[in-house]
mmCIF file of C-alpha atoms in Angstrom:
data_model
loop_
_atom_site.group_PDB
_atom_site.id
_atom_site.type_symbol
_atom_site.label_atom_id
_atom_site.label_comp_id
_atom_site.label_asym_id
_atom_site.label_seq_id
_atom_site.Cartn_x
_atom_site.Cartn_y
_atom_site.Cartn_z
ATOM 1 C CA MET A 1 0.000 0.000 0.000
ATOM 2 C CA LYS A 2 1.461 3.352 -1.054
ATOM 3 C CA ARG A 3 1.626 5.981 1.663
ATOM 4 C CA THR A 4 0.618 9.550 1.076
ATOM 5 C CA GLN A 5 3.069 12.411 1.495
ATOM 6 C CA GLU A 6 1.152 13.516 4.582
ATOM 7 C CA GLU A 7 1.473 10.050 6.143
ATOM 8 C CA ALA A 8 5.179 9.940 5.341
ATOM 9 C CA ALA A 9 5.683 13.409 6.838
ATOM 10 C CA LYS A 10 3.808 12.370 9.976
ATOM 11 C CA THR A 11 5.903 9.211 10.318
ATOM 12 C CA ARG A 12 9.070 11.255 9.905
ATOM 13 C CA GLN A 13 7.946 13.712 12.588
ATOM 14 C CA ASP A 14 6.885 10.860 14.887
ATOM 15 C CA LEU A 15 10.367 9.378 14.506
ATOM 16 C CA LEU A 16 12.021 12.685 15.392
ATOM 17 C CA ASP A 17 9.750 13.088 18.420
ATOM 18 C CA ALA A 18 10.466 9.531 19.543
ATOM 19 C CA ALA A 19 14.205 9.925 18.983
ATOM 20 C CA LEU A 20 14.273 13.062 21.123
ATOM 21 C CA GLN A 21 12.313 11.280 23.841
ATOM 22 C CA VAL A 22 14.543 8.181 23.811
ATOM 23 C CA PHE A 23 17.827 10.098 23.482
ATOM 24 C CA SER A 24 16.788 12.378 26.351
ATOM 25 C CA ARG A 25 15.848 9.454 28.587
ATOM 26 C CA GLN A 26 18.706 7.054 27.754
ATOM 27 C CA GLY A 27 21.436 9.247 26.279
ATOM 28 C CA TYR A 28 22.581 8.946 22.690
ATOM 29 C CA GLN A 29 24.922 5.981 23.124
ATOM 30 C CA ALA A 30 22.475 3.801 25.054
ATOM 31 C CA ALA A 31 19.541 4.552 22.753
ATOM 32 C CA ARG A 32 18.786 1.825 20.229
ATOM 33 C CA LEU A 33 16.927 2.168 16.957
ATOM 34 C CA GLN A 34 14.584 -0.532 18.197
ATOM 35 C CA ASP A 35 13.673 1.699 21.182
ATOM 36 C CA ILE A 36 13.028 4.684 18.908
ATOM 37 C CA ALA A 37 10.928 2.638 16.490
ATOM 38 C CA ARG A 38 8.874 1.223 19.369
ATOM 39 C CA ALA A 39 8.305 4.706 20.822
ATOM 40 C CA ALA A 40 7.186 5.958 17.386
ATOM 41 C CA GLY A 41 4.973 2.931 16.777
ATOM 42 C CA VAL A 42 6.824 1.898 13.603
ATOM 43 C CA THR A 43 9.432 -0.626 12.492
ATOM 44 C CA ARG A 44 13.180 -0.050 12.353
ATOM 45 C CA GLY A 45 12.795 -0.126 8.576
ATOM 46 C CA ALA A 46 10.862 3.146 8.785
ATOM 47 C CA ILE A 47 13.859 4.753 10.489
ATOM 48 C CA TYR A 48 16.188 3.569 7.741
ATOM 49 C CA HIS A 49 13.736 4.779 5.107
ATOM 50 C CA HIS A 50 13.512 8.306 6.539
ATOM 51 C CA PHE A 51 16.920 8.795 8.149
ATOM 52 C CA GLY A 52 19.335 5.972 7.460
ATOM 53 C CA SER A 53 20.926 5.895 10.919
ATOM 54 C CA LYS A 54 20.732 6.920 14.538
ATOM 55 C CA ALA A 55 23.353 9.612 13.881
ATOM 56 C CA GLU A 56 21.226 11.082 11.089
ATOM 57 C CA LEU A 57 18.237 11.262 13.443
ATOM 58 C CA PHE A 58 20.396 13.139 15.952
ATOM 59 C CA ASN A 59 21.780 15.388 13.220
ATOM 60 C CA THR A 60 18.285 16.261 12.023
ATOM 61 C CA LEU A 61 17.244 17.235 15.549
ATOM 62 C CA MET A 62 20.333 19.448 15.786
ATOM 63 C CA ASP A 63 19.710 20.993 12.359
ATOM 64 C CA GLU A 64 16.141 21.898 13.280
ATOM 65 C CA ALA A 65 17.263 23.497 16.551
ATOM 66 C CA SER A 66 20.054 25.395 14.798
ATOM 67 C CA ALA A 67 17.616 26.685 12.179
ATOM 68 C CA GLN A 68 15.317 28.002 14.902
ATOM 69 C CA GLU A 69 18.207 29.643 16.701
ATOM 70 C CA SER A 70 19.582 31.160 13.484
ATOM 71 C CA GLY A 71 16.153 32.462 12.560
ATOM 72 C CA ALA A 72 15.926 34.380 15.831
ATOM 73 C CA VAL A 73 19.392 35.888 15.334
ATOM 74 C CA GLU A 74 18.714 36.792 11.690
ATOM 75 C CA ALA A 75 15.424 38.461 12.639
ATOM 76 C CA ALA A 76 17.173 40.509 15.323
ATOM 77 C CA ILE A 77 19.864 41.641 12.900
ATOM 78 C CA ALA A 78 17.421 42.375 10.063
ATOM 79 C CA GLU A 79 15.632 44.974 12.162
ATOM 80 C CA GLY A 80 18.805 47.066 12.090
ATOM 81 C CA GLY A 81 19.707 49.792 14.503
ATOM 82 C CA SER A 82 22.736 50.458 16.626
ATOM 83 C CA LEU A 83 25.102 47.776 17.853
ATOM 84 C CA VAL A 84 23.551 47.887 21.314
ATOM 85 C CA GLU A 85 20.031 47.605 19.901
ATOM 86 C CA ILE A 86 20.953 44.667 17.663
ATOM 87 C CA MET A 87 22.815 42.808 20.416
ATOM 88 C CA ALA A 88 19.961 43.405 22.877
ATOM 89 C CA ARG A 89 17.475 41.999 20.346
ATOM 90 C CA ILE A 90 19.665 38.971 19.654
ATOM 91 C CA MET A 91 19.753 38.174 23.363
ATOM 92 C CA THR A 92 16.054 38.907 23.851
ATOM 93 C CA TYR A 93 14.905 36.888 20.835
ATOM 94 C CA SER A 94 17.216 33.968 21.644
ATOM 95 C CA LEU A 95 16.173 33.798 25.292
ATOM 96 C CA ALA A 96 12.484 34.156 24.381
ATOM 97 C CA LEU A 97 12.840 31.289 21.930
ATOM 98 C CA LEU A 98 14.438 29.108 24.603
ATOM 99 C CA GLU A 99 11.703 30.028 27.058
ATOM 100 C CA GLU A 100 8.895 29.296 24.593
ATOM 101 C CA SER A 101 10.217 26.108 23.013
ATOM 102 C CA VAL A 102 10.384 23.047 25.229
ATOM 103 C CA ARG A 103 11.664 21.068 22.256
ATOM 104 C CA LEU A 104 14.549 23.468 21.658
ATOM 105 C CA ARG A 105 15.560 23.235 25.319
ATOM 106 C CA GLN A 106 15.407 19.438 25.120
ATOM 107 C CA VAL A 107 17.605 19.347 22.016
ATOM 108 C CA PHE A 108 20.169 21.683 23.591
ATOM 109 C CA GLU A 109 20.205 19.597 26.766
ATOM 110 C CA LEU A 110 20.657 16.473 24.679
ATOM 111 C CA SER A 111 23.487 18.058 22.729
ATOM 112 C CA MET A 112 25.317 19.381 25.760
ATOM 113 C CA PHE A 113 24.848 16.617 28.311
ATOM 114 C CA LYS A 114 23.594 13.397 26.729
ATOM 115 C CA ALA A 115 25.306 13.018 23.367
ATOM 116 C CA GLY A 116 28.549 11.586 24.694
ATOM 117 C CA THR A 117 31.648 11.179 22.575
ATOM 118 C CA ASP A 118 30.360 8.600 20.154
ATOM 119 C CA PRO A 119 32.625 8.640 17.053
ATOM 120 C CA GLU A 120 29.637 8.470 14.714
ATOM 121 C CA LEU A 121 28.673 11.961 15.914
ATOM 122 C CA GLN A 122 31.978 13.483 14.792
ATOM 123 C CA VAL A 123 30.345 14.789 11.625
ATOM 124 C CA VAL A 124 27.580 16.374 13.717
ATOM 125 C CA ARG A 125 30.130 17.945 16.085
ATOM 126 C CA GLN A 126 32.139 19.331 13.163
ATOM 127 C CA LYS A 127 29.018 20.755 11.551
ATOM 128 C CA ARG A 128 28.106 22.416 14.860
ATOM 129 C CA ALA A 129 31.646 23.836 15.160
ATOM 130 C CA ASP A 130 31.372 25.219 11.606
ATOM 131 C CA GLN A 131 28.016 26.826 12.443
ATOM 132 C CA THR A 132 29.517 28.368 15.566
ATOM 133 C CA GLU A 133 32.437 29.756 13.562
ATOM 134 C CA LEU A 134 29.997 31.294 11.082
ATOM 135 C CA LEU A 135 28.023 32.844 13.935
ATOM 136 C CA VAL A 136 31.219 34.300 15.411
ATOM 137 C CA SER A 137 32.220 35.692 11.996
ATOM 138 C CA ASN A 138 28.814 37.282 11.478
ATOM 139 C CA THR A 139 28.869 38.721 14.976
ATOM 140 C CA ALA A 140 32.382 40.062 14.363
ATOM 141 C CA GLU A 141 31.012 41.985 11.373
ATOM 142 C CA ILE A 142 28.437 43.613 13.641
ATOM 143 C CA MET A 143 31.177 44.391 16.166
ATOM 144 C CA ALA A 144 33.300 45.955 13.403
ATOM 145 C CA GLN A 145 30.356 48.183 12.500
ATOM 146 C CA GLY A 146 30.141 49.134 16.176
ATOM 147 C CA ILE A 147 33.802 50.165 16.114
ATOM 148 C CA VAL A 148 33.240 52.267 12.992
ATOM 149 C CA SER A 149 30.189 53.946 14.558
ATOM 150 C CA GLY A 150 32.084 54.630 17.786
ATOM 151 C CA GLU A 151 29.935 52.320 19.921
ATOM 152 C CA LEU A 152 32.973 50.126 20.647
ATOM 153 C CA ARG A 153 36.545 51.178 21.327
ATOM 154 C CA ALA A 154 38.699 51.278 18.196
ATOM 155 C CA GLU A 155 41.493 49.135 19.669
ATOM 156 C CA LEU A 156 39.215 46.139 20.169
ATOM 157 C CA ASP A 157 39.478 43.137 17.851
ATOM 158 C CA PRO A 158 35.970 42.464 16.470
ATOM 159 C CA LYS A 159 36.449 38.693 16.409
ATOM 160 C CA THR A 160 37.676 38.610 20.013
ATOM 161 C CA VAL A 161 34.683 40.674 21.116
ATOM 162 C CA ALA A 162 32.349 38.395 19.156
#
């Protein structure tokens, strides 16, 4: 029986929800695909169809959280204004997002405290490091503008401040 796109999308989301639940409860290393499939009410084959691996499930959770976080930062920057106004909005929007989104808090907790050092997550860790470097670079540009406008001291290094 052929599944509709809506059914496939629901199964995919159910798998992500179950993975977050199981990873949060057991930690990444102890979590098994069988546990995630059971929590989602599907077979392990459904996981392989949608994600391919446990690491890809984890990576997708991280990507979704990063996209939310980036969206808040981009919105704060897009509104323009002085360095102080932009930085205040970045903090406000980011903290509001964390306060409002239980899922985002769960993913961050998972990432920081329950992911472990599993070698199969090296790609995820590198991707996260690359995203952080991009964020620092973008923030350094804002800091450089603050130096030009006189809001920051001229002798400061924008990247160090960022």
